CSV table of C-alpha atoms and ligand atoms in Angstrom, one decimal:
chain,number,residue,atom,x,y,z
A,1450,MET,CA,85.9,87.5,128.8
A,1451,LEU,CA,83.4,88.6,126.5
A,1452,THR,CA,80.2,86.5,126.6
A,1453,LEU,CA,78.2,86.3,123.3
A,1454,TYR,CA,74.5,85.4,123.1
A,1455,SER,CA,74.0,84.1,119.6
A,1456,MET,CA,71.7,81.7,117.6
A,1457,PRO,CA,73.7,79.4,115.5
A,1458,SER,CA,71.1,79.6,112.5
A,1459,SER,CA,71.1,83.4,112.5
A,1460,GLY,CA,72.8,85.5,110.2
A,1461,ASN,CA,72.8,88.4,112.4
A,1462,SER,CA,74.6,86.4,115.0
A,1463,TYR,CA,77.1,84.9,112.6
A,1464,LYS,CA,78.4,88.3,111.6
A,1465,VAL,CA,79.5,88.8,115.2
A,1466,ARG,CA,81.0,85.1,115.3
A,1467,LEU,CA,82.9,86.1,112.2
A,1468,THR,CA,84.3,89.1,113.4
A,1469,LEU,CA,85.4,87.6,116.6
A,1470,ALA,CA,87.0,84.6,114.8
A,1471,HIS,CA,88.7,87.0,112.4
A,1472,LEU,CA,90.2,89.1,115.1
A,1473,ALA,CA,91.1,86.2,117.1
A,1474,ILE,CA,89.2,87.5,120.2
A,1475,PRO,CA,88.3,84.9,122.8
A,1476,PHE,CA,84.7,84.9,124.1
A,1477,GLU,CA,82.3,82.7,125.7
A,1478,HIS,CA,79.3,81.5,123.7
A,1479,VAL,CA,75.8,81.1,124.8
A,1480,THR,CA,73.7,79.7,122.3
A,1481,THR,CA,69.9,80.8,122.1
A,1482,GLU,CA,68.8,78.4,119.3
A,1483,TRP,CA,65.1,77.9,119.5
A,1484,ASP,CA,64.3,74.7,121.2
A,1485,GLU,CA,61.1,73.0,120.7
A,1486,GLY,CA,58.9,76.2,121.2
A,1487,ARG,CA,61.1,77.3,124.1
A,1488,GLU,CA,62.5,80.8,123.0
A,1489,LEU,CA,65.3,81.5,125.3
A,1490,THR,CA,65.4,85.1,124.0
A,1491,LYS,CA,62.1,85.6,125.5
A,1492,GLN,CA,62.8,84.5,129.0
A,1493,ALA,CA,62.9,87.0,132.0
A,1494,ASP,CA,66.8,86.5,132.5
A,1495,PHE,CA,67.6,87.2,129.0
A,1496,LEU,CA,65.2,90.1,128.6
A,1497,LYS,CA,66.9,91.6,131.4
A,1498,LEU,CA,70.0,91.8,129.5
A,1499,ASN,CA,68.1,92.8,126.2
A,1500,PRO,CA,64.5,93.9,126.6
A,1501,ALA,CA,64.2,93.6,122.8
A,1502,GLY,CA,64.7,89.8,123.2
A,1503,LYS,CA,66.9,89.4,120.3
A,1504,VAL,CA,70.2,88.0,119.5
A,1505,PRO,CA,73.2,88.6,119.0
A,1506,LEU,CA,73.8,90.2,122.4
A,1507,LEU,CA,77.1,90.8,123.6
A,1508,ARG,CA,77.9,91.2,127.4
A,1509,LEU,CA,81.3,92.9,128.3
A,1510,GLU,CA,83.4,92.0,131.2
A,1511,ASP,CA,82.1,94.7,133.4
A,1512,GLY,CA,78.4,93.7,132.5
A,1513,ARG,CA,77.6,96.3,130.0
A,1514,THR,CA,75.5,95.0,127.0
A,1515,LEU,CA,75.5,95.8,123.2
A,1516,SER,CA,72.8,94.7,120.8
A,1517,GLU,CA,72.3,95.2,117.2
A,1518,SER,CA,74.5,93.1,115.0
A,1519,ASN,CA,76.2,95.9,113.1
A,1520,ALA,CA,76.9,98.0,116.3
A,1521,ILE,CA,78.5,95.0,117.9
A,1522,VAL,CA,80.6,94.1,114.8
A,1523,LEU,CA,81.9,97.9,114.8
A,1524,TYR,CA,82.7,98.0,118.5
A,1525,LEU,CA,84.8,94.6,118.2
A,1526,ALA,CA,86.4,96.0,115.0
A,1527,GLU,CA,87.3,99.5,116.0
A,1528,GLY,CA,91.1,100.2,115.5
A,1529,SER,CA,91.4,96.9,113.4
A,1530,GLU,CA,92.4,96.3,109.9
A,1531,LEU,CA,88.5,95.6,109.4
A,1532,VAL,CA,87.6,99.4,109.4
A,1533,PRO,CA,89.5,101.5,106.9
A,1534,HIS,CA,91.5,104.1,108.0
A,1535,ASN,CA,90.7,106.3,105.1
A,1536,SER,CA,87.6,108.3,105.6
A,1537,PHE,CA,86.1,108.1,102.4
A,1538,ASN,CA,86.5,104.2,102.5
A,1539,ARG,CA,85.4,104.0,106.1
A,1540,ALA,CA,82.1,106.0,105.1
A,1541,LYS,CA,81.8,103.4,102.1
A,1542,MET,CA,81.9,100.8,104.9
A,1543,PHE,CA,79.2,102.4,106.7
A,1544,GLU,CA,77.1,102.9,103.6
A,1545,TRP,CA,76.9,99.2,103.1
A,1546,MET,CA,76.4,98.3,106.7
A,1547,PHE,CA,73.3,100.7,106.8
A,1548,PHE,CA,72.2,99.1,103.1
A,1549,GLU,CA,72.4,95.7,104.7
A,1550,GLN,CA,70.1,96.5,107.7
A,1551,TYR,CA,67.6,98.7,105.5
A,1552,SER,CA,67.7,97.1,102.0
A,1553,HIS,CA,69.0,93.5,102.4
A,1554,GLU,CA,68.5,91.9,105.6
A,1555,PRO,CA,64.6,92.6,105.6
A,1556,ALA,CA,64.0,90.8,102.5
A,1557,VAL,CA,66.9,88.3,102.0
A,1558,ALA,CA,67.1,87.0,105.6
A,1559,VAL,CA,63.4,87.2,106.2
A,1560,ARG,CA,62.7,85.4,103.0
A,1561,THR,CA,65.3,82.8,103.6
A,1562,GLY,CA,63.8,82.3,107.3
A,1563,ILE,CA,60.5,81.7,106.0
A,1564,VAL,CA,61.2,79.3,103.0
A,1565,HIS,CA,64.3,77.4,104.7
A,1566,THR,CA,65.5,78.0,108.0
A,1567,TYR,CA,62.5,78.3,110.1
A,1568,LYS,CA,59.8,76.6,107.5
A,1569,SER,CA,58.5,73.9,110.1
A,1570,ARG,CA,57.1,77.2,112.2
A,1571,ASN,CA,55.0,78.3,109.2
A,1572,PRO,CA,54.3,75.5,106.5
A,1573,ASN,CA,51.9,77.6,104.7
A,1574,PRO,CA,53.6,81.3,104.4
A,1575,ASP,CA,51.6,84.0,102.5
A,1576,ALA,CA,52.3,83.8,98.8
A,1577,ALA,CA,52.1,87.6,98.1
A,1578,LEU,CA,54.8,88.1,100.9
A,1579,LEU,CA,57.0,85.8,99.5
A,1580,ALA,CA,56.8,87.2,95.9
A,1581,ASP,CA,57.3,90.8,97.5
A,1582,LEU,CA,60.3,89.6,99.4
A,1583,LEU,CA,61.7,88.1,96.5
A,1584,THR,CA,61.4,91.2,94.4
A,1585,ARG,CA,63.1,93.3,97.1
A,1586,GLY,CA,65.8,90.8,97.9
A,1587,ASP,CA,66.6,90.4,94.0
A,1588,LYS,CA,66.8,94.1,94.1
A,1589,ALA,CA,69.2,94.4,96.9
A,1590,LEU,CA,71.6,91.5,95.4
A,1591,ASP,CA,71.8,93.4,92.0
A,1592,VAL,CA,72.9,96.5,93.8
A,1593,MET,CA,75.4,94.2,95.5
A,1594,GLU,CA,76.3,92.6,92.1
A,1595,ALA,CA,76.9,95.9,90.4
A,1596,ARG,CA,79.5,97.0,93.3
A,1597,LEU,CA,81.2,93.8,93.4
A,1598,SER,CA,81.6,93.9,89.6
A,1599,GLN,CA,83.9,96.9,89.9
A,1600,SER,CA,85.1,96.5,93.2
A,1601,PRO,CA,86.9,93.3,95.2
A,1602,TRP,CA,85.2,94.3,98.4
A,1603,LEU,CA,82.3,96.4,99.3
A,1604,ALA,CA,84.3,99.4,101.0
A,1605,GLY,CA,87.0,99.4,98.1
A,1606,ASP,CA,90.2,97.5,97.8
A,1607,GLN,CA,90.4,96.5,101.4
A,1608,PHE,CA,88.1,93.7,103.2
A,1609,SER,CA,86.3,95.2,105.8
A,1610,ALA,CA,83.3,94.9,108.6
A,1611,ALA,CA,81.0,95.7,105.5
A,1612,ASP,CA,81.8,92.5,103.8
A,1613,ILE,CA,81.3,90.6,107.0
A,1614,VAL,CA,77.9,91.7,107.6
A,1615,LEU,CA,76.7,91.2,104.1
A,1616,TYR,CA,78.2,87.8,103.9
A,1617,GLY,CA,76.0,86.9,106.8
A,1618,TYR,CA,73.0,86.4,104.8
A,1619,THR,CA,74.2,86.6,101.2
A,1620,HIS,CA,76.1,83.3,101.7
A,1621,LYS,CA,72.9,81.2,102.0
A,1622,ALA,CA,70.6,83.4,99.9
A,1623,SER,CA,70.1,80.6,97.4
A,1624,LEU,CA,68.1,78.7,100.2
A,1625,GLY,CA,65.8,81.5,100.2
A,1626,GLY,CA,65.2,81.2,96.6
A,1627,PHE,CA,67.6,84.0,95.4
A,1628,ASP,CA,69.6,82.9,92.2
A,1629,LEU,CA,73.4,83.7,92.8
A,1630,SER,CA,74.2,81.8,89.7
A,1631,LYS,CA,73.2,84.6,87.6
A,1632,ARG,CA,75.3,86.9,89.9
A,1633,PRO,CA,79.0,86.1,89.1
A,1634,ALA,CA,80.5,88.8,91.1
A,1635,ILE,CA,78.6,87.9,94.0
A,1636,SER,CA,79.5,84.4,93.6
A,1637,LYS,CA,83.3,85.0,93.2
A,1638,TRP,CA,83.1,87.4,96.3
A,1639,LEU,CA,81.7,84.8,98.4
A,1640,ASP,CA,84.4,82.3,97.2
A,1641,ARG,CA,87.0,85.0,98.0
A,1642,PHE,CA,85.4,85.5,101.6
A,1643,ALA,CA,85.5,81.9,102.4
A,1644,ALA,CA,89.0,81.4,101.6
A,1645,LEU,CA,90.4,84.4,103.9
A,1646,ASP,CA,92.6,83.4,106.9
A,1647,GLY,CA,90.3,83.4,110.0
A,1648,HIS,CA,87.2,82.3,108.1
A,1649,VAL,CA,84.7,80.0,110.1
A,1650,ASP,CA,81.7,78.3,108.8
A,1651,MET,CA,78.3,79.4,110.3
A,1652,GLY,CA,78.0,76.6,112.8
A,1653,TRP,CA,81.2,77.6,114.5
A,1654,PRO,CA,82.2,77.4,117.5
A,1655,GLU,CA,79.5,75.0,118.3
A,1656,ASN,CA,79.9,72.9,115.2
A,1657,ALA,CA,76.1,73.3,115.1
A,1658,PRO,CA,74.4,71.9,111.9
A,1659,ILE,CA,73.1,75.0,109.9
B,2616,GSH,N1,68.7,94.4,113.7
B,2616,GSH,C1,68.8,93.4,114.7
B,2616,GSH,C2,68.0,92.1,114.5
B,2616,GSH,C3,68.1,91.0,115.4
B,2616,GSH,C4,67.4,89.8,115.1
B,2616,GSH,O1,66.2,90.0,114.6
B,2616,GSH,N2,67.6,88.6,115.8
B,2616,GSH,C5,66.9,87.4,115.5
B,2616,GSH,C6,67.7,86.3,115.0
B,2616,GSH,S1,68.3,86.8,113.5
B,2616,GSH,C7,66.4,86.9,116.9
B,2616,GSH,O2,66.8,87.2,117.9
B,2616,GSH,N3,65.2,86.2,117.0
B,2616,GSH,C8,64.8,85.6,118.1
B,2616,GSH,C9,63.7,86.2,118.6
B,2616,GSH,O3,63.0,87.2,117.9
B,2616,GSH,O4,63.2,85.6,119.6
B,2616,GSH,C10,70.5,92.9,114.6
B,2616,GSH,O5,71.0,93.1,113.5
B,2616,GSH,O6,71.0,92.3,115.5
């Protein structure tokens, strides 16, 4: 069976959990949530599996490992309905997945982590950094808003892996100070996404409070 190392509070991890749920793939789950300063991802046993010390990490039945959320999502989704067969739409899916890692996650996820999820770790964050993250995150969300005003899903007419990876952090962006109420196309997309068969909340499968 596949083993997934993932952090309930991590959107990068949630992307993989969503993919496993949508495709009904069985897996064993190892949670690596921070525990009172004990960072499981920095311990020797975990570093042997992923020297980068990051989750998500997928271990295959034969012991091989894969890191980087979007690579794991694509590995799991290959050949499924989450990857468009049409080559242009498939390239569109990749376009949004690269956008997610370069323009969206480094601003939206990082700001949400600082001001909400991991706030207790740094109660006095740098104001200039927060302002810069807000500007960059707003820009990324505006790019998504423009696309979703014209297309039901990011890669086109079909729900795809691109929607999964961008849902990971967009669904809680308001907790990071991003105003989704002025982005109606994103808000409708979030509702459409959460209504899909196979959808699971972020705390799944541990029922973790997020
Ligand atoms: N680009 C990587 C980012 C992975 C990453 O930053 N993971 C964070 C959680 S979102 C992590 O493992 N943090 C724990 C740590 O750094 O100890 C991906 O998409 O998987």
